[in-house]
Amino acid sequence: MADDQKYRLLASPGSGSTLVEACLTLASVPFEIQDVNYAALGPGSKETQGNPLGQVPTLILPDGSVMTESLAMVLHIHDLVPETALLPAVGSPARPMSLRWLVFMVAAIYPTFTFGDDPSRWVADEASQKMLRTRTNMGREAMWRQVEEAVAGTPWFLGTTFSALDIFATVMTRWRPRRDWFAANCPRLTAVARAGDEIEALQGVWARNGAD
Ligand SMILES: N[C@@H](CCC(=O)N[C@@H](CS)C(=O)NCC(=O)O)C(=O)O
């Protein structure tokens, strides 16, 4: 396949691009990775072409159009290759729950990093920066405890049905507050993440993204 017919994922190892890299891989969608320097991300970044927020993941579609937002990309991959079953079937009771928690992870939890990773972007004085970091960390932990209550079974978030939730749980529990905190506070999510770590087809993706 010619390079201009492939998807191109702008990515930084270990970041949210891992979510999309994993789903493209599971779906066997031809793609190439263009690594961008994590330290250079942010509004105005020259490396994340066409994404005004300068974030990864950014996905360049085969027709050259630019897609942002990790979950939108994952839903697009589901549309491209429904057999990958990144979402439960329409009509299944698990479908609305999977949509709810996927959106919660990207709309409620993910932005705590946007505001907490570099608080000097948002508030000027050092005390406020420290407070913002602490509060976003606390808010994130409270939200993860909420997600923990929604985990429906084993080995997967929805019980016996694999879905994109398992990819999000596996990747996002590697971020702060990290796996030791999850093991102590969110045993069900930890079990899902450990099952995700073991997915055979994703061993290369996890290794590339610095997973233990
Ligand atoms: N809503 C976006 C968030 C993406 C995001 O925050 N990516 C982080 C890396 S994990 C980033 O690029 N941060 C740099 C910045 O926001 O300046 C998505 O779901 O894709």
Short mmCIF file of N, CA, C and O and ligand atoms in Angstrom, two decimals, residues 15-16 38 41-43 53-57 69-71 106 110 114 121 175, ligand 1:
data_model
loop_
_atom_site.label_atom_id
_atom_site.label_comp_id
_atom_site.label_asym_id
_atom_site.label_seq_id
_atom_site.Cartn_x
_atom_site.Cartn_y
_atom_site.Cartn_z
N SER A 15 2.01 8.25 25.55
CA SER A 15 0.95 9.26 25.66
C SER A 15 -0.39 8.69 25.17
O SER A 15 -0.51 7.50 24.87
N GLY A 16 -1.38 9.57 25.03
CA GLY A 16 -2.69 9.16 24.56
C GLY A 16 -2.68 8.57 23.16
O GLY A 16 -3.64 7.89 22.76
N TYR A 38 7.47 15.05 22.82
CA TYR A 38 6.46 15.37 23.83
C TYR A 38 6.68 16.78 24.40
O TYR A 38 5.72 17.52 24.62
N LEU A 41 5.05 19.75 22.54
CA LEU A 41 3.60 19.78 22.29
C LEU A 41 2.98 21.04 22.90
O LEU A 41 3.58 21.71 23.72
N GLY A 42 1.77 21.34 22.45
CA GLY A 42 1.05 22.50 22.97
C GLY A 42 0.64 23.42 21.84
O GLY A 42 1.10 23.25 20.69
N PRO A 43 -0.26 24.38 22.14
CA PRO A 43 -0.75 25.28 21.08
C PRO A 43 0.43 25.91 20.34
O PRO A 43 1.39 26.36 20.94
N LEU A 53 -4.54 22.60 19.02
CA LEU A 53 -4.12 22.45 20.42
C LEU A 53 -2.71 21.86 20.53
O LEU A 53 -2.16 21.76 21.62
N GLY A 54 -2.17 21.45 19.41
CA GLY A 54 -0.81 20.91 19.42
C GLY A 54 -0.68 19.64 20.24
O GLY A 54 0.31 19.44 20.94
N GLN A 55 -1.69 18.79 20.16
CA GLN A 55 -1.69 17.59 21.00
C GLN A 55 -1.48 16.32 20.18
O GLN A 55 -1.74 16.30 18.97
N VAL A 56 -1.05 15.29 20.88
CA VAL A 56 -1.14 13.93 20.35
C VAL A 56 -2.20 13.20 21.16
O VAL A 56 -2.38 13.54 22.34
N PRO A 57 -2.92 12.26 20.57
CA PRO A 57 -2.80 11.85 19.18
C PRO A 57 -3.41 12.86 18.22
O PRO A 57 -4.39 13.54 18.53
N GLU A 69 -8.75 14.20 18.79
CA GLU A 69 -9.60 13.57 19.81
C GLU A 69 -9.51 12.04 19.76
O GLU A 69 -10.07 11.39 18.87
N SER A 70 -8.84 11.53 20.75
CA SER A 70 -8.56 10.08 20.80
C SER A 70 -9.81 9.22 20.65
O SER A 70 -9.82 8.26 19.88
N LEU A 71 -10.86 9.56 21.38
CA LEU A 71 -12.04 8.70 21.33
C LEU A 71 -12.72 8.77 19.96
O LEU A 71 -13.22 7.75 19.45
N VAL A 106 -12.39 10.28 28.63
CA VAL A 106 -11.73 11.33 27.83
C VAL A 106 -12.21 12.74 28.19
O VAL A 106 -11.45 13.69 28.07
N TYR A 110 -9.26 12.70 31.40
CA TYR A 110 -8.10 13.10 30.58
C TYR A 110 -7.75 14.60 30.77
O TYR A 110 -6.57 14.95 30.93
N THR A 114 -4.36 17.89 31.31
CA THR A 114 -4.19 19.14 30.55
C THR A 114 -3.98 20.30 31.53
O THR A 114 -3.15 21.17 31.30
N ARG A 121 0.87 27.16 32.93
CA ARG A 121 0.15 27.63 31.75
C ARG A 121 -1.13 28.36 32.12
O ARG A 121 -1.68 29.12 31.34
N TRP A 175 -0.74 5.97 33.64
CA TRP A 175 -0.49 7.39 33.91
C TRP A 175 -0.71 7.67 35.39
O TRP A 175 -1.26 6.83 36.12
N1 LIG B 1 -8.85 15.52 24.12
C1 LIG B 1 -7.62 15.04 23.58
C2 LIG B 1 -6.52 15.20 24.64
C3 LIG B 1 -5.15 14.88 24.07
C4 LIG B 1 -4.03 15.24 25.05
O1 LIG B 1 -4.24 15.90 26.07
N2 LIG B 1 -2.82 14.79 24.70
C5 LIG B 1 -1.67 15.10 25.51
C6 LIG B 1 -0.71 13.94 25.51
S1 LIG B 1 -1.33 12.53 26.35
C7 LIG B 1 -0.97 16.29 24.91
O2 LIG B 1 -0.78 16.34 23.71
N3 LIG B 1 -0.59 17.24 25.75
C8 LIG B 1 0.10 18.42 25.36
C9 LIG B 1 -0.74 19.65 25.52
O3 LIG B 1 -1.96 19.57 25.79
O4 LIG B 1 -0.17 20.71 25.35
C10 LIG B 1 -7.76 13.59 23.13
O5 LIG B 1 -8.59 12.87 23.70
O6 LIG B 1 -7.06 13.19 22.19
#
